[in-house]
Amino acid sequence: MIPTKYSISAEPLSDSAYGASLYKGQVSCDSNDVEIILKQKDAAIYGPNEAAKQSKSSFPDKLAIASLQSKKIAEDFLLNKPAPPLVIEKWYPISFWNLELKNKVVLVDFWGVWCGPCIREIPFLQDLHNRYSSKGLVVIGVHTPNKKELVQEFMTKNSMSYLVGIDYENKTAELYYVSGYPTIYIVDQQGLIRAIDPPKKDIEKLITSLIDDATGGSH
């Protein structure tokens, strides 16, 4: 065989709004924002001073497949079943025990301050909290232990008023079969998980549907 040298790297696409970040081997940005860069130098053909050939292969499909497989596992174990407990080290800005969750729809968002897509979703989640907290919705952010010391300041700077808890040694993420960030779960008034990482465009519709079911169609 002709000897070759390769280097492979995962890089954000040129039009991506953020760089790819890695957390425990997981790409935290959206799969459509990542491409695989393959650089090849054929030592038997090209001279030592000649530039390496480079080819770019967009790699959203495999990432998307892996994401779907992980979601399928979570759905098999959790969908339409009681939501696991939240194993939390510390709560911001108030204690979880001050909340009344009975007959409430709960949105649980697994996120981190180090995760670009997570940060991008915060205004959307804050808006849901602002508009529906008085109608029966509780938004809870579960932050990874990684960079936990930055959470309180981050929340203040970004005007986050919904509840955020620091996951204790990733115990909560394990109970919820979380494989990437952000991941959202919708829990109904009976404490059953009704949706796992639904499309963003469907989240508000799911929430209002559950609220309407409980109130007989009136907000």
PDB file of C-alpha atoms in Angstrom:
ATOM      1  CA  MET A   1       0.000   0.000   0.000  1.00  0.00           C
ATOM      2  CA  ILE A   2       1.101   3.571  -0.642  1.00  0.00           C
ATOM      3  CA  PRO A   3       2.013   5.203   2.677  1.00  0.00           C
ATOM      4  CA  THR A   4      -0.203   8.146   3.589  1.00  0.00           C
ATOM      5  CA  LYS A   5      -0.617  10.509   6.459  1.00  0.00           C
ATOM      6  CA  TYR A   6      -3.988  11.743   7.649  1.00  0.00           C
ATOM      7  CA  SER A   7      -5.247  14.216  10.166  1.00  0.00           C
ATOM      8  CA  ILE A   8      -8.921  14.503  11.030  1.00  0.00           C
ATOM      9  CA  SER A   9     -10.594  17.309  12.939  1.00  0.00           C
ATOM     10  CA  ALA A  10     -14.137  18.458  13.705  1.00  0.00           C
ATOM     11  CA  GLU A  11     -14.601  22.132  12.955  1.00  0.00           C
ATOM     12  CA  PRO A  12     -17.543  24.541  12.828  1.00  0.00           C
ATOM     13  CA  LEU A  13     -18.842  25.436   9.409  1.00  0.00           C
ATOM     14  CA  SER A  14     -17.737  28.817   8.073  1.00  0.00           C
ATOM     15  CA  ASP A  15     -21.201  30.298   8.554  1.00  0.00           C
ATOM     16  CA  SER A  16     -21.686  28.860  12.040  1.00  0.00           C
ATOM     17  CA  ALA A  17     -22.523  31.446  14.676  1.00  0.00           C
ATOM     18  CA  TYR A  18     -20.381  29.687  17.236  1.00  0.00           C
ATOM     19  CA  GLY A  19     -17.451  27.314  17.537  1.00  0.00           C
ATOM     20  CA  ALA A  20     -17.830  23.640  18.345  1.00  0.00           C
ATOM     21  CA  SER A  21     -17.164  22.828  21.990  1.00  0.00           C
ATOM     22  CA  LEU A  22     -16.590  19.371  23.402  1.00  0.00           C
ATOM     23  CA  TYR A  23     -17.836  18.017  26.711  1.00  0.00           C
ATOM     24  CA  LYS A  24     -16.822  14.488  27.698  1.00  0.00           C
ATOM     25  CA  GLY A  25     -16.424  13.616  24.037  1.00  0.00           C
ATOM     26  CA  GLN A  26     -19.809  14.990  23.011  1.00  0.00           C
ATOM     27  CA  VAL A  27     -20.141  17.752  20.447  1.00  0.00           C
ATOM     28  CA  SER A  28     -22.294  20.351  22.122  1.00  0.00           C
ATOM     29  CA  CYS A  29     -23.234  22.328  19.055  1.00  0.00           C
ATOM     30  CA  ASP A  30     -25.891  21.415  16.532  1.00  0.00           C
ATOM     31  CA  SER A  31     -24.966  18.651  14.093  1.00  0.00           C
ATOM     32  CA  ASN A  32     -25.619  20.926  11.124  1.00  0.00           C
ATOM     33  CA  ASP A  33     -22.855  23.239  12.359  1.00  0.00           C
ATOM     34  CA  VAL A  34     -20.105  20.615  12.301  1.00  0.00           C
ATOM     35  CA  GLU A  35     -18.018  19.259   9.476  1.00  0.00           C
ATOM     36  CA  ILE A  36     -15.180  16.783   9.408  1.00  0.00           C
ATOM     37  CA  ILE A  37     -11.901  18.012   7.886  1.00  0.00           C
ATOM     38  CA  LEU A  38      -9.735  15.286   6.357  1.00  0.00           C
ATOM     39  CA  LYS A  39      -6.199  16.281   5.395  1.00  0.00           C
ATOM     40  CA  GLN A  40      -4.230  13.770   3.368  1.00  0.00           C
ATOM     41  CA  LYS A  41      -0.612  13.745   2.266  1.00  0.00           C
ATOM     42  CA  ASP A  42       0.523  10.964  -0.010  1.00  0.00           C
ATOM     43  CA  ALA A  43       4.195  10.609   0.875  1.00  0.00           C
ATOM     44  CA  ALA A  44       4.949   8.323  -2.046  1.00  0.00           C
ATOM     45  CA  ILE A  45       3.666  10.802  -4.642  1.00  0.00           C
ATOM     46  CA  TYR A  46       4.130  14.273  -3.223  1.00  0.00           C
ATOM     47  CA  GLY A  47       7.395  15.759  -2.211  1.00  0.00           C
ATOM     48  CA  PRO A  48       8.152  16.640   1.429  1.00  0.00           C
ATOM     49  CA  ASN A  49       7.644  20.364   0.803  1.00  0.00           C
ATOM     50  CA  GLU A  50       4.405  20.074  -1.133  1.00  0.00           C
ATOM     51  CA  ALA A  51       1.197  21.159   0.564  1.00  0.00           C
ATOM     52  CA  ALA A  52      -1.131  18.451   1.781  1.00  0.00           C
ATOM     53  CA  LYS A  53      -4.349  17.810  -0.036  1.00  0.00           C
ATOM     54  CA  GLN A  54      -7.436  18.711   1.970  1.00  0.00           C
ATOM     55  CA  SER A  55     -10.973  17.541   1.522  1.00  0.00           C
ATOM     56  CA  LYS A  56     -13.989  18.598   3.489  1.00  0.00           C
ATOM     57  CA  SER A  57     -16.817  16.233   4.239  1.00  0.00           C
ATOM     58  CA  SER A  58     -19.904  17.603   5.914  1.00  0.00           C
ATOM     59  CA  PHE A  59     -20.820  15.204   8.697  1.00  0.00           C
ATOM     60  CA  PRO A  60     -24.305  16.080   9.941  1.00  0.00           C
ATOM     61  CA  ASP A  61     -25.828  12.740   9.013  1.00  0.00           C
ATOM     62  CA  LYS A  62     -23.793  10.535  11.353  1.00  0.00           C
ATOM     63  CA  LEU A  63     -24.138  13.004  14.208  1.00  0.00           C
ATOM     64  CA  ALA A  64     -27.872  13.174  13.592  1.00  0.00           C
ATOM     65  CA  ILE A  65     -28.111   9.370  13.580  1.00  0.00           C
ATOM     66  CA  ALA A  66     -26.206   9.137  16.877  1.00  0.00           C
ATOM     67  CA  SER A  67     -28.477  11.781  18.371  1.00  0.00           C
ATOM     68  CA  LEU A  68     -31.596   9.926  17.242  1.00  0.00           C
ATOM     69  CA  GLN A  69     -30.269   6.665  18.682  1.00  0.00           C
ATOM     70  CA  SER A  70     -29.639   8.313  22.043  1.00  0.00           C
ATOM     71  CA  LYS A  71     -33.084   9.894  21.989  1.00  0.00           C
ATOM     72  CA  LYS A  72     -34.644   6.494  21.194  1.00  0.00           C
ATOM     73  CA  ILE A  73     -32.980   4.972  24.263  1.00  0.00           C
ATOM     74  CA  ALA A  74     -34.314   7.785  26.470  1.00  0.00           C
ATOM     75  CA  GLU A  75     -37.802   7.403  24.999  1.00  0.00           C
ATOM     76  CA  ASP A  76     -37.808   3.626  25.556  1.00  0.00           C
ATOM     77  CA  PHE A  77     -37.014   4.062  29.254  1.00  0.00           C
ATOM     78  CA  LEU A  78     -38.787   7.322  30.099  1.00  0.00           C
ATOM     79  CA  LEU A  79     -41.526   8.416  27.692  1.00  0.00           C
ATOM     80  CA  ASN A  80     -44.984   8.393  29.317  1.00  0.00           C
ATOM     81  CA  LYS A  81     -43.414   7.194  32.563  1.00  0.00           C
ATOM     82  CA  PRO A  82     -42.842   9.060  35.864  1.00  0.00           C
ATOM     83  CA  ALA A  83     -40.074  11.635  35.634  1.00  0.00           C
ATOM     84  CA  PRO A  84     -36.989  10.631  37.661  1.00  0.00           C
ATOM     85  CA  PRO A  85     -36.030  12.805  40.636  1.00  0.00           C
ATOM     86  CA  LEU A  86     -33.736  15.788  40.222  1.00  0.00           C
ATOM     87  CA  VAL A  87     -30.495  15.131  42.108  1.00  0.00           C
ATOM     88  CA  ILE A  88     -29.314  18.688  42.679  1.00  0.00           C
ATOM     89  CA  GLU A  89     -26.333  20.126  44.523  1.00  0.00           C
ATOM     90  CA  LYS A  90     -27.569  23.731  44.726  1.00  0.00           C
ATOM     91  CA  TRP A  91     -30.529  25.794  43.466  1.00  0.00           C
ATOM     92  CA  TYR A  92     -30.663  29.334  42.032  1.00  0.00           C
ATOM     93  CA  PRO A  93     -32.232  31.846  42.600  1.00  0.00           C
ATOM     94  CA  ILE A  94     -34.583  30.214  45.164  1.00  0.00           C
ATOM     95  CA  SER A  95     -34.987  26.849  46.802  1.00  0.00           C
ATOM     96  CA  PHE A  96     -36.723  24.140  44.827  1.00  0.00           C
ATOM     97  CA  TRP A  97     -38.782  23.393  47.919  1.00  0.00           C
ATOM     98  CA  ASN A  98     -40.459  26.795  47.628  1.00  0.00           C
ATOM     99  CA  LEU A  99     -42.067  25.607  44.399  1.00  0.00           C
ATOM    100  CA  GLU A 100     -45.470  23.993  44.125  1.00  0.00           C
ATOM    101  CA  LEU A 101     -45.337  21.428  41.310  1.00  0.00           C
ATOM    102  CA  LYS A 102     -48.684  19.804  41.916  1.00  0.00           C
ATOM    103  CA  ASN A 103     -50.856  20.096  38.798  1.00  0.00           C
ATOM    104  CA  LYS A 104     -48.077  21.965  36.965  1.00  0.00           C
ATOM    105  CA  VAL A 105     -46.507  21.345  33.562  1.00  0.00           C
ATOM    106  CA  VAL A 106     -42.728  21.205  33.989  1.00  0.00           C
ATOM    107  CA  LEU A 107     -40.098  21.917  31.342  1.00  0.00           C
ATOM    108  CA  VAL A 108     -36.681  20.536  32.315  1.00  0.00           C
ATOM    109  CA  ASP A 109     -33.743  21.876  30.313  1.00  0.00           C
ATOM    110  CA  PHE A 110     -30.323  20.215  30.604  1.00  0.00           C
ATOM    111  CA  TRP A 111     -27.717  22.863  29.782  1.00  0.00           C
ATOM    112  CA  GLY A 112     -24.330  24.429  30.554  1.00  0.00           C
ATOM    113  CA  VAL A 113     -22.750  27.879  30.365  1.00  0.00           C
ATOM    114  CA  TRP A 114     -19.991  26.331  28.220  1.00  0.00           C
ATOM    115  CA  CYS A 115     -22.540  25.194  25.605  1.00  0.00           C
ATOM    116  CA  GLY A 116     -23.243  27.625  22.754  1.00  0.00           C
ATOM    117  CA  PRO A 117     -26.598  26.139  21.683  1.00  0.00           C
ATOM    118  CA  CYS A 118     -27.734  26.062  25.333  1.00  0.00           C
ATOM    119  CA  ILE A 119     -27.066  29.772  25.716  1.00  0.00           C
ATOM    120  CA  ARG A 120     -28.864  30.448  22.464  1.00  0.00           C
ATOM    121  CA  GLU A 121     -32.041  28.814  23.853  1.00  0.00           C
ATOM    122  CA  ILE A 122     -32.156  30.808  27.108  1.00  0.00           C
ATOM    123  CA  PRO A 123     -34.183  33.797  25.781  1.00  0.00           C
ATOM    124  CA  PHE A 124     -36.773  31.364  24.430  1.00  0.00           C
ATOM    125  CA  LEU A 125     -37.026  29.539  27.770  1.00  0.00           C
ATOM    126  CA  GLN A 126     -37.158  32.799  29.706  1.00  0.00           C
ATOM    127  CA  ASP A 127     -39.986  33.976  27.458  1.00  0.00           C
ATOM    128  CA  LEU A 128     -41.929  30.765  28.129  1.00  0.00           C
ATOM    129  CA  HIS A 129     -41.409  31.291  31.848  1.00  0.00           C
ATOM    130  CA  ASN A 130     -42.576  34.896  31.645  1.00  0.00           C
ATOM    131  CA  ARG A 131     -45.743  34.097  29.702  1.00  0.00           C
ATOM    132  CA  TYR A 132     -46.837  30.773  31.162  1.00  0.00           C
ATOM    133  CA  SER A 133     -45.605  30.552  34.758  1.00  0.00           C
ATOM    134  CA  SER A 134     -48.870  32.101  35.943  1.00  0.00           C
ATOM    135  CA  LYS A 135     -50.851  29.600  33.845  1.00  0.00           C
ATOM    136  CA  GLY A 136     -49.323  26.393  35.142  1.00  0.00           C
ATOM    137  CA  LEU A 137     -45.785  26.074  33.710  1.00  0.00           C
ATOM    138  CA  VAL A 138     -42.586  25.625  35.710  1.00  0.00           C
ATOM    139  CA  VAL A 139     -39.271  25.953  33.834  1.00  0.00           C
ATOM    140  CA  ILE A 140     -36.279  24.262  35.464  1.00  0.00           C
ATOM    141  CA  GLY A 141     -32.741  24.385  34.132  1.00  0.00           C
ATOM    142  CA  VAL A 142     -30.418  21.549  35.172  1.00  0.00           C
ATOM    143  CA  HIS A 143     -26.827  22.721  34.785  1.00  0.00           C
ATOM    144  CA  THR A 144     -23.910  20.316  34.457  1.00  0.00           C
ATOM    145  CA  PRO A 145     -21.326  20.229  37.275  1.00  0.00           C
ATOM    146  CA  ASN A 146     -18.826  21.580  34.746  1.00  0.00           C
ATOM    147  CA  LYS A 147     -18.371  25.383  35.140  1.00  0.00           C
ATOM    148  CA  LYS A 148     -20.953  25.442  37.935  1.00  0.00           C
ATOM    149  CA  GLU A 149     -19.130  28.312  39.633  1.00  0.00           C
ATOM    150  CA  LEU A 150     -20.138  30.591  36.744  1.00  0.00           C
ATOM    151  CA  VAL A 151     -23.884  29.915  36.927  1.00  0.00           C
ATOM    152  CA  GLN A 152     -25.030  32.511  39.450  1.00  0.00           C
ATOM    153  CA  GLU A 153     -23.229  35.393  37.721  1.00  0.00           C
ATOM    154  CA  PHE A 154     -24.355  34.138  34.319  1.00  0.00           C
ATOM    155  CA  MET A 155     -27.984  34.086  35.425  1.00  0.00           C
ATOM    156  CA  THR A 156     -27.757  37.643  36.720  1.00  0.00           C
ATOM    157  CA  LYS A 157     -26.135  38.952  33.549  1.00  0.00           C
ATOM    158  CA  ASN A 158     -28.699  37.226  31.342  1.00  0.00           C
ATOM    159  CA  SER A 159     -31.765  38.120  33.465  1.00  0.00           C
ATOM    160  CA  MET A 160     -32.675  34.482  34.056  1.00  0.00           C
ATOM    161  CA  SER A 161     -35.450  34.252  36.629  1.00  0.00           C
ATOM    162  CA  TYR A 162     -36.533  30.638  36.229  1.00  0.00           C
ATOM    163  CA  LEU A 163     -35.173  27.979  38.551  1.00  0.00           C
ATOM    164  CA  VAL A 164     -31.735  26.476  37.870  1.00  0.00           C
ATOM    165  CA  GLY A 165     -30.146  23.596  39.743  1.00  0.00           C
ATOM    166  CA  ILE A 166     -26.586  22.284  39.627  1.00  0.00           C
ATOM    167  CA  ASP A 167     -26.613  18.592  38.742  1.00  0.00           C
ATOM    168  CA  TYR A 168     -24.888  16.551  41.439  1.00  0.00           C
ATOM    169  CA  GLU A 169     -22.061  14.614  39.768  1.00  0.00           C
ATOM    170  CA  ASN A 170     -24.201  14.244  36.616  1.00  0.00           C
ATOM    171  CA  LYS A 171     -26.590  11.983  38.561  1.00  0.00           C
ATOM    172  CA  THR A 172     -29.681  13.706  37.139  1.00  0.00           C
ATOM    173  CA  ALA A 173     -28.371  13.538  33.575  1.00  0.00           C
ATOM    174  CA  GLU A 174     -27.767   9.815  34.030  1.00  0.00           C
ATOM    175  CA  LEU A 175     -31.299   9.235  35.342  1.00  0.00           C
ATOM    176  CA  TYR A 176     -32.702  11.089  32.314  1.00  0.00           C
ATOM    177  CA  TYR A 177     -30.371   9.352  29.798  1.00  0.00           C
ATOM    178  CA  VAL A 178     -29.034  12.709  28.634  1.00  0.00           C
ATOM    179  CA  SER A 179     -26.450  12.291  25.871  1.00  0.00           C
ATOM    180  CA  GLY A 180     -26.021  15.880  24.699  1.00  0.00           C
ATOM    181  CA  TYR A 181     -26.737  19.478  25.566  1.00  0.00           C
ATOM    182  CA  PRO A 182     -29.172  21.120  25.462  1.00  0.00           C
ATOM    183  CA  THR A 183     -31.869  18.485  25.977  1.00  0.00           C
ATOM    184  CA  ILE A 184     -35.430  19.370  26.972  1.00  0.00           C
ATOM    185  CA  TYR A 185     -38.049  17.212  28.689  1.00  0.00           C
ATOM    186  CA  ILE A 186     -41.738  18.095  29.058  1.00  0.00           C
ATOM    187  CA  VAL A 187     -43.478  16.658  32.131  1.00  0.00           C
ATOM    188  CA  ASP A 188     -47.252  16.755  32.520  1.00  0.00           C
ATOM    189  CA  GLN A 189     -49.377  17.551  35.586  1.00  0.00           C
ATOM    190  CA  GLN A 190     -49.299  13.904  36.696  1.00  0.00           C
ATOM    191  CA  GLY A 191     -45.497  13.835  36.649  1.00  0.00           C
ATOM    192  CA  LEU A 192     -45.226  11.784  33.444  1.00  0.00           C
ATOM    193  CA  ILE A 193     -42.655  12.614  30.764  1.00  0.00           C
ATOM    194  CA  ARG A 194     -44.658  13.513  27.671  1.00  0.00           C
ATOM    195  CA  ALA A 195     -41.875  14.668  25.312  1.00  0.00           C
ATOM    196  CA  ILE A 196     -38.107  14.257  25.058  1.00  0.00           C
ATOM    197  CA  ASP A 197     -36.162  16.887  23.156  1.00  0.00           C
ATOM    198  CA  PRO A 198     -39.091  17.960  20.955  1.00  0.00           C
ATOM    199  CA  PRO A 199     -38.462  20.340  18.034  1.00  0.00           C
ATOM    200  CA  LYS A 200     -38.316  23.907  19.259  1.00  0.00           C
ATOM    201  CA  LYS A 201     -41.268  24.907  17.083  1.00  0.00           C
ATOM    202  CA  ASP A 202     -43.446  22.336  18.891  1.00  0.00           C
ATOM    203  CA  ILE A 203     -42.521  23.127  22.503  1.00  0.00           C
ATOM    204  CA  GLU A 204     -44.952  25.972  23.111  1.00  0.00           C
ATOM    205  CA  LYS A 205     -47.752  24.018  21.405  1.00  0.00           C
ATOM    206  CA  LEU A 206     -47.094  21.023  23.689  1.00  0.00           C
ATOM    207  CA  ILE A 207     -47.135  23.206  26.778  1.00  0.00           C
ATOM    208  CA  THR A 208     -50.342  25.029  25.891  1.00  0.00           C
ATOM    209  CA  SER A 209     -52.000  21.747  24.933  1.00  0.00           C
ATOM    210  CA  LEU A 210     -51.229  20.239  28.344  1.00  0.00           C
ATOM    211  CA  ILE A 211     -52.374  23.386  30.123  1.00  0.00           C
ATOM    212  CA  ASP A 212     -55.590  23.475  28.072  1.00  0.00           C
ATOM    213  CA  ASP A 213     -56.290  19.800  28.824  1.00  0.00           C
ATOM    214  CA  ALA A 214     -56.106  20.550  32.527  1.00  0.00           C
ATOM    215  CA  THR A 215     -58.192  23.729  32.405  1.00  0.00           C
ATOM    216  CA  GLY A 216     -60.790  22.556  29.932  1.00  0.00           C
ATOM    217  CA  GLY A 217     -59.443  24.741  27.127  1.00  0.00           C
ATOM    218  CA  SER A 218     -59.250  28.054  28.943  1.00  0.00           C
ATOM    219  CA  HIS A 219     -56.118  29.836  30.084  1.00  0.00           C
TER     220      HIS A 219
END
